[in-house]
Structures are given as structure tokens and as C-alpha cells.
Amino acid sequence: MNTLNFLKKIEINSLVDFRGSLDVAELSALNDFVVKRVYYISNVPKGEERGAHAHKSLKQVFFAINGSFTLKVTDGVNFDSVQINAHSYGYYLPSGFWRDLSDFSQDAICLVLASEFYDPTDYIYTIDEFREWRIFLENS
Ligand code: TYD
């Protein structure tokens, strides 16, 4: 059963033949998403985690180019958790959510498409500050 609350599944069309694999994702369902930045994470040691922050404005799409990892997101109350595998699905995360990336396979490469240029002031680094920020938003 698909119980996703916040993450939006992005279909990947895998074209495989004797020459190898070509994977395609079209972002036509993401109306207001424009890619301004691309980065990728690799060589994550066993047991290490990434993320552990929220973005106030940034929207992102996560793919596994190789291997797999787990993406957990929360609005402070409800959670989504997905394992992202190469050649399977990508996931769109809107702005305003806390995220944790874990369970990286040794060969995992996490590709992230980002809607804005790098901006350290867009980050929230503690879950308590994130919850306060969400409450402030909901009440303003
Ligand atoms: P961070 O966003 O915390 O990565 P992750 O969520 O995977 O743990 O960034 C890690 C470091 O890289 C931090 O010092 C900021 C720097 N960084 C940039 O300089 N530019 C970027 O586009 C990104 C994503 C990170």
C-alpha cells in the first residue's frame, strides 16, 4: 500500500538492451520545479547518515543512480519513509520538511536535483528549531 504523505513518486522508464541501461524520468508533474543545482552523494561509509536538516524553501528530487538508500521525511508530526533504489523510482520532496538519509549501500550514489542555488540560510539544523518553525508558520 502506498502510504506516502509528503513525498511524490517519480516514475523512471528503464530502457535496457545489450548496450546497457538508459533510465529516464520526466518531471512534467512538478509544475513549479525548475532545476538550478545538481549534486550527488557517494562513498558513504556503512552506518553513516546524511541530511539531518530541513529546508525552508528548497524543493528537491532524489534518485539513486546506483545502489540504494533510505529517505525519511517528517513535518514534525507525520512521517514518510522510502527505500530509493537505482532503476526504480525517484521522489520529489517539497519545501519545509525535515529529512534523514540512511542505510546507504556501499555502491550507492544519491543524485539530488535542487530548485535553488546553495544557500546556507535556508537550512534548519535541529529538530526542535524545525518544530518551532512549523508551529510559527501554521499560526501566522
Ligand atoms: P549538506 O547539505 O549537509 O549535505 P547532506 O544533506 O548530504 O548531509 O552539505 C554538506 C556540506 O556540503 C556542507 O558543508 C555544505 C556543503 N554544500 C555545498 O557547499 N553546496 C551544496 O550544494 C551542498 C548540497 C552542500
PDB file of C-alpha atoms and ligand atoms in Angstrom:
ATOM      1  CA  MET A   1       0.000   0.000   0.000  1.00  0.00           C
ATOM      2  CA  ASN A   2       1.254   3.477  -0.826  1.00  0.00           C
ATOM      3  CA  THR A   3       1.075   5.473   2.404  1.00  0.00           C
ATOM      4  CA  LEU A   4       3.159   8.447   1.300  1.00  0.00           C
ATOM      5  CA  ASN A   5       2.105  11.717   2.887  1.00  0.00           C
ATOM      6  CA  PHE A   6       4.589  14.220   1.525  1.00  0.00           C
ATOM      7  CA  LEU A   7       6.898  12.553  -0.981  1.00  0.00           C
ATOM      8  CA  LYS A   8       5.779  12.347  -4.583  1.00  0.00           C
ATOM      9  CA  LYS A   9       6.859   9.281  -6.559  1.00  0.00           C
ATOM     10  CA  ILE A  10       8.621   9.999  -9.867  1.00  0.00           C
ATOM     11  CA  GLU A  11       8.393   7.212 -12.461  1.00  0.00           C
ATOM     12  CA  ILE A  12      11.619   6.064 -14.104  1.00  0.00           C
ATOM     13  CA  ASN A  13      11.499   4.423 -17.503  1.00  0.00           C
ATOM     14  CA  SER A  14      14.409   1.969 -17.792  1.00  0.00           C
ATOM     15  CA  LEU A  15      15.484   1.193 -21.339  1.00  0.00           C
ATOM     16  CA  VAL A  16      17.712  -1.867 -21.168  1.00  0.00           C
ATOM     17  CA  ASP A  17      19.292  -3.668 -24.080  1.00  0.00           C
ATOM     18  CA  PHE A  18      22.590  -5.365 -24.931  1.00  0.00           C
ATOM     19  CA  ARG A  19      24.331  -1.949 -24.919  1.00  0.00           C
ATOM     20  CA  GLY A  20      23.407  -1.267 -21.275  1.00  0.00           C
ATOM     21  CA  SER A  21      20.740   0.719 -19.400  1.00  0.00           C
ATOM     22  CA  LEU A  22      19.287   4.146 -20.034  1.00  0.00           C
ATOM     23  CA  ASP A  23      16.949   5.489 -17.304  1.00  0.00           C
ATOM     24  CA  VAL A  24      14.606   8.408 -17.982  1.00  0.00           C
ATOM     25  CA  ALA A  25      12.495  10.492 -15.592  1.00  0.00           C
ATOM     26  CA  GLU A  26      10.317  13.327 -16.892  1.00  0.00           C
ATOM     27  CA  LEU A  27       9.348  15.952 -14.313  1.00  0.00           C
ATOM     28  CA  SER A  28       6.187  17.116 -16.060  1.00  0.00           C
ATOM     29  CA  ALA A  29       4.058  16.546 -12.909  1.00  0.00           C
ATOM     30  CA  LEU A  30       6.228  19.019 -10.949  1.00  0.00           C
ATOM     31  CA  ASN A  31       4.715  22.212 -12.303  1.00  0.00           C
ATOM     32  CA  ASP A  32       6.751  24.824 -10.436  1.00  0.00           C
ATOM     33  CA  PHE A  33      10.015  22.861 -10.133  1.00  0.00           C
ATOM     34  CA  VAL A  34      12.991  24.275 -12.031  1.00  0.00           C
ATOM     35  CA  VAL A  35      16.416  22.668 -11.546  1.00  0.00           C
ATOM     36  CA  LYS A  36      19.068  25.235 -10.575  1.00  0.00           C
ATOM     37  CA  ARG A  37      21.564  22.883  -8.950  1.00  0.00           C
ATOM     38  CA  VAL A  38      22.580  19.230  -9.103  1.00  0.00           C
ATOM     39  CA  TYR A  39      24.676  17.351  -6.567  1.00  0.00           C
ATOM     40  CA  TYR A  40      25.382  13.736  -5.786  1.00  0.00           C
ATOM     41  CA  ILE A  41      26.476  11.819  -2.709  1.00  0.00           C
ATOM     42  CA  SER A  42      28.648   8.708  -2.879  1.00  0.00           C
ATOM     43  CA  ASN A  43      31.185   6.691  -0.860  1.00  0.00           C
ATOM     44  CA  VAL A  44      29.030   6.850   2.281  1.00  0.00           C
ATOM     45  CA  PRO A  45      30.637   4.537   4.864  1.00  0.00           C
ATOM     46  CA  LYS A  46      28.474   1.732   6.260  1.00  0.00           C
ATOM     47  CA  GLY A  47      26.214   3.056   9.041  1.00  0.00           C
ATOM     48  CA  GLU A  48      26.796   6.753   8.263  1.00  0.00           C
ATOM     49  CA  GLU A  49      23.816   9.055   7.777  1.00  0.00           C
ATOM     50  CA  ARG A  50      23.357  12.260   5.773  1.00  0.00           C
ATOM     51  CA  GLY A  51      20.762  15.006   5.775  1.00  0.00           C
ATOM     52  CA  ALA A  52      19.549  15.608   9.359  1.00  0.00           C
ATOM     53  CA  HIS A  53      18.260  19.053   8.476  1.00  0.00           C
ATOM     54  CA  ALA A  54      15.250  20.800   6.949  1.00  0.00           C
ATOM     55  CA  HIS A  55      14.973  23.322   4.133  1.00  0.00           C
ATOM     56  CA  LYS A  56      12.623  26.273   4.441  1.00  0.00           C
ATOM     57  CA  SER A  57      12.268  26.973   0.705  1.00  0.00           C
ATOM     58  CA  LEU A  58      14.276  24.407  -1.241  1.00  0.00           C
ATOM     59  CA  LYS A  59      12.456  21.711  -3.232  1.00  0.00           C
ATOM     60  CA  GLN A  60      14.369  18.595  -4.214  1.00  0.00           C
ATOM     61  CA  VAL A  61      14.126  15.393  -6.223  1.00  0.00           C
ATOM     62  CA  PHE A  62      16.096  12.361  -5.019  1.00  0.00           C
ATOM     63  CA  PHE A  63      17.263   9.489  -7.223  1.00  0.00           C
ATOM     64  CA  ALA A  64      19.552   6.507  -6.676  1.00  0.00           C
ATOM     65  CA  ILE A  65      21.848   6.399  -9.696  1.00  0.00           C
ATOM     66  CA  ASN A  66      23.395   3.242  -8.242  1.00  0.00           C
ATOM     67  CA  GLY A  67      22.663   1.088  -5.205  1.00  0.00           C
ATOM     68  CA  SER A  68      20.082   2.153  -2.624  1.00  0.00           C
ATOM     69  CA  PHE A  69      19.447   4.295   0.453  1.00  0.00           C
ATOM     70  CA  THR A  70      16.534   5.237   2.728  1.00  0.00           C
ATOM     71  CA  LEU A  71      14.923   8.683   2.761  1.00  0.00           C
ATOM     72  CA  LYS A  72      12.864   9.557   5.858  1.00  0.00           C
ATOM     73  CA  VAL A  73      10.969  12.842   5.987  1.00  0.00           C
ATOM     74  CA  THR A  74       8.714  14.496   8.531  1.00  0.00           C
ATOM     75  CA  ASP A  75       6.700  17.656   9.048  1.00  0.00           C
ATOM     76  CA  GLY A  76       7.337  17.241  12.779  1.00  0.00           C
ATOM     77  CA  VAL A  77       4.240  15.078  13.287  1.00  0.00           C
ATOM     78  CA  ASN A  78       3.756  12.711  10.346  1.00  0.00           C
ATOM     79  CA  PHE A  79       6.452  10.710   8.583  1.00  0.00           C
ATOM     80  CA  ASP A  80       7.261   9.203   5.182  1.00  0.00           C
ATOM     81  CA  SER A  81       9.985   6.632   4.673  1.00  0.00           C
ATOM     82  CA  VAL A  82      11.045   5.123   1.356  1.00  0.00           C
ATOM     83  CA  GLN A  83      13.915   2.990   0.177  1.00  0.00           C
ATOM     84  CA  ILE A  84      15.206   4.536  -3.043  1.00  0.00           C
ATOM     85  CA  ASN A  85      16.716   2.041  -5.479  1.00  0.00           C
ATOM     86  CA  ALA A  86      18.546   2.540  -8.756  1.00  0.00           C
ATOM     87  CA  HIS A  87      16.348   1.920 -11.840  1.00  0.00           C
ATOM     88  CA  SER A  88      13.185   2.159  -9.698  1.00  0.00           C
ATOM     89  CA  TYR A  89      11.595   5.481  -8.600  1.00  0.00           C
ATOM     90  CA  GLY A  90      12.761   8.981  -7.768  1.00  0.00           C
ATOM     91  CA  TYR A  91      10.996  11.066  -5.090  1.00  0.00           C
ATOM     92  CA  TYR A  92      10.089  14.754  -5.005  1.00  0.00           C
ATOM     93  CA  LEU A  93      10.280  16.458  -1.596  1.00  0.00           C
ATOM     94  CA  PRO A  94       8.523  19.843  -1.311  1.00  0.00           C
ATOM     95  CA  SER A  95       9.969  22.661   0.789  1.00  0.00           C
ATOM     96  CA  GLY A  96       9.542  22.736   4.559  1.00  0.00           C
ATOM     97  CA  PHE A  97      10.365  19.181   5.632  1.00  0.00           C
ATOM     98  CA  TRP A  98      12.981  17.560   7.837  1.00  0.00           C
ATOM     99  CA  ARG A  99      14.917  14.759   6.092  1.00  0.00           C
ATOM    100  CA  ASP A 100      17.275  11.956   7.094  1.00  0.00           C
ATOM    101  CA  LEU A 101      19.202   9.799   4.622  1.00  0.00           C
ATOM    102  CA  SER A 102      20.412   6.417   5.878  1.00  0.00           C
ATOM    103  CA  ASP A 103      21.034   2.746   5.029  1.00  0.00           C
ATOM    104  CA  PHE A 104      23.331   3.585   2.114  1.00  0.00           C
ATOM    105  CA  SER A 105      24.511   0.509   0.259  1.00  0.00           C
ATOM    106  CA  GLN A 106      28.260   0.531  -0.350  1.00  0.00           C
ATOM    107  CA  ASP A 107      27.776   1.302  -4.038  1.00  0.00           C
ATOM    108  CA  ALA A 108      25.013   3.912  -3.514  1.00  0.00           C
ATOM    109  CA  ILE A 109      25.061   7.144  -5.478  1.00  0.00           C
ATOM    110  CA  CYS A 110      22.323   9.582  -4.413  1.00  0.00           C
ATOM    111  CA  LEU A 111      21.548  12.205  -7.070  1.00  0.00           C
ATOM    112  CA  VAL A 112      19.703  15.333  -5.938  1.00  0.00           C
ATOM    113  CA  LEU A 113      18.052  17.895  -8.201  1.00  0.00           C
ATOM    114  CA  ALA A 114      17.563  21.165  -6.326  1.00  0.00           C
ATOM    115  CA  SER A 115      15.281  24.106  -7.091  1.00  0.00           C
ATOM    116  CA  GLU A 116      17.666  26.799  -5.762  1.00  0.00           C
ATOM    117  CA  PHE A 117      21.361  27.611  -5.637  1.00  0.00           C
ATOM    118  CA  TYR A 118      23.171  26.653  -2.436  1.00  0.00           C
ATOM    119  CA  ASP A 119      22.040  28.890   0.438  1.00  0.00           C
ATOM    120  CA  PRO A 120      23.128  28.055   3.996  1.00  0.00           C
ATOM    121  CA  THR A 121      20.438  30.389   5.410  1.00  0.00           C
ATOM    122  CA  ASP A 122      17.742  28.074   4.008  1.00  0.00           C
ATOM    123  CA  TYR A 123      18.786  25.261   6.393  1.00  0.00           C
ATOM    124  CA  ILE A 124      17.322  24.362   9.814  1.00  0.00           C
ATOM    125  CA  TYR A 125      19.776  22.158  11.701  1.00  0.00           C
ATOM    126  CA  THR A 126      17.894  20.973  14.796  1.00  0.00           C
ATOM    127  CA  ILE A 127      14.599  19.120  15.011  1.00  0.00           C
ATOM    128  CA  ASP A 128      13.443  21.361  17.899  1.00  0.00           C
ATOM    129  CA  GLU A 129      14.049  24.518  15.862  1.00  0.00           C
ATOM    130  CA  PHE A 130      12.280  22.856  12.914  1.00  0.00           C
ATOM    131  CA  ARG A 131       9.183  22.032  15.023  1.00  0.00           C
ATOM    132  CA  GLU A 132       9.099  25.639  16.327  1.00  0.00           C
ATOM    133  CA  TRP A 133       9.408  26.958  12.762  1.00  0.00           C
ATOM    134  CA  ARG A 134       6.494  24.741  11.608  1.00  0.00           C
ATOM    135  CA  ILE A 135       4.307  25.883  14.530  1.00  0.00           C
ATOM    136  CA  PHE A 136       5.187  29.522  13.784  1.00  0.00           C
ATOM    137  CA  LEU A 137       4.230  29.011  10.084  1.00  0.00           C
ATOM    138  CA  GLU A 138       0.950  27.301  10.957  1.00  0.00           C
ATOM    139  CA  ASN A 139      -0.011  30.144  13.314  1.00  0.00           C
ATOM    140  CA  SER A 140       0.982  33.050  11.061  1.00  0.00           C
TER     141      SER A 140
HETATM  142  P1  TYD B   1      24.597  19.028   3.342  1.00  0.00           P
HETATM  143  O1  TYD B   1      23.510  19.750   2.634  1.00  0.00           O
HETATM  144  O2  TYD B   1      24.527  18.996   4.850  1.00  0.00           O
HETATM  145  O3  TYD B   1      24.664  17.509   2.811  1.00  0.00           O
HETATM  146  P2  TYD B   1      23.874  16.225   3.336  1.00  0.00           P
HETATM  147  O4  TYD B   1      22.441  16.599   3.447  1.00  0.00           O
HETATM  148  O5  TYD B   1      24.093  15.185   2.341  1.00  0.00           O
HETATM  149  O6  TYD B   1      24.456  15.790   4.633  1.00  0.00           O
HETATM  150  O7  TYD B   1      26.012  19.589   2.872  1.00  0.00           O
HETATM  151  C1  TYD B   1      27.228  19.038   3.300  1.00  0.00           C
HETATM  152  C2  TYD B   1      28.323  20.074   3.101  1.00  0.00           C
HETATM  153  O8  TYD B   1      28.438  20.424   1.724  1.00  0.00           O
HETATM  154  C3  TYD B   1      28.077  21.390   3.850  1.00  0.00           C
HETATM  155  O9  TYD B   1      29.316  21.853   4.339  1.00  0.00           O
HETATM  156  C4  TYD B   1      27.583  22.333   2.796  1.00  0.00           C
HETATM  157  C5  TYD B   1      28.237  21.819   1.526  1.00  0.00           C
HETATM  158  N1  TYD B   1      27.398  22.007   0.320  1.00  0.00           N
HETATM  159  C6  TYD B   1      27.750  22.965  -0.627  1.00  0.00           C
HETATM  160  O10 TYD B   1      28.751  23.682  -0.488  1.00  0.00           O
HETATM  161  N2  TYD B   1      26.979  23.104  -1.752  1.00  0.00           N
HETATM  162  C7  TYD B   1      25.865  22.325  -1.956  1.00  0.00           C
HETATM  163  O11 TYD B   1      25.191  22.490  -2.990  1.00  0.00           O
HETATM  164  C8  TYD B   1      25.506  21.353  -0.962  1.00  0.00           C
HETATM  165  C9  TYD B   1      24.310  20.471  -1.133  1.00  0.00           C
HETATM  166  C10 TYD B   1      26.304  21.225   0.163  1.00  0.00           C
END
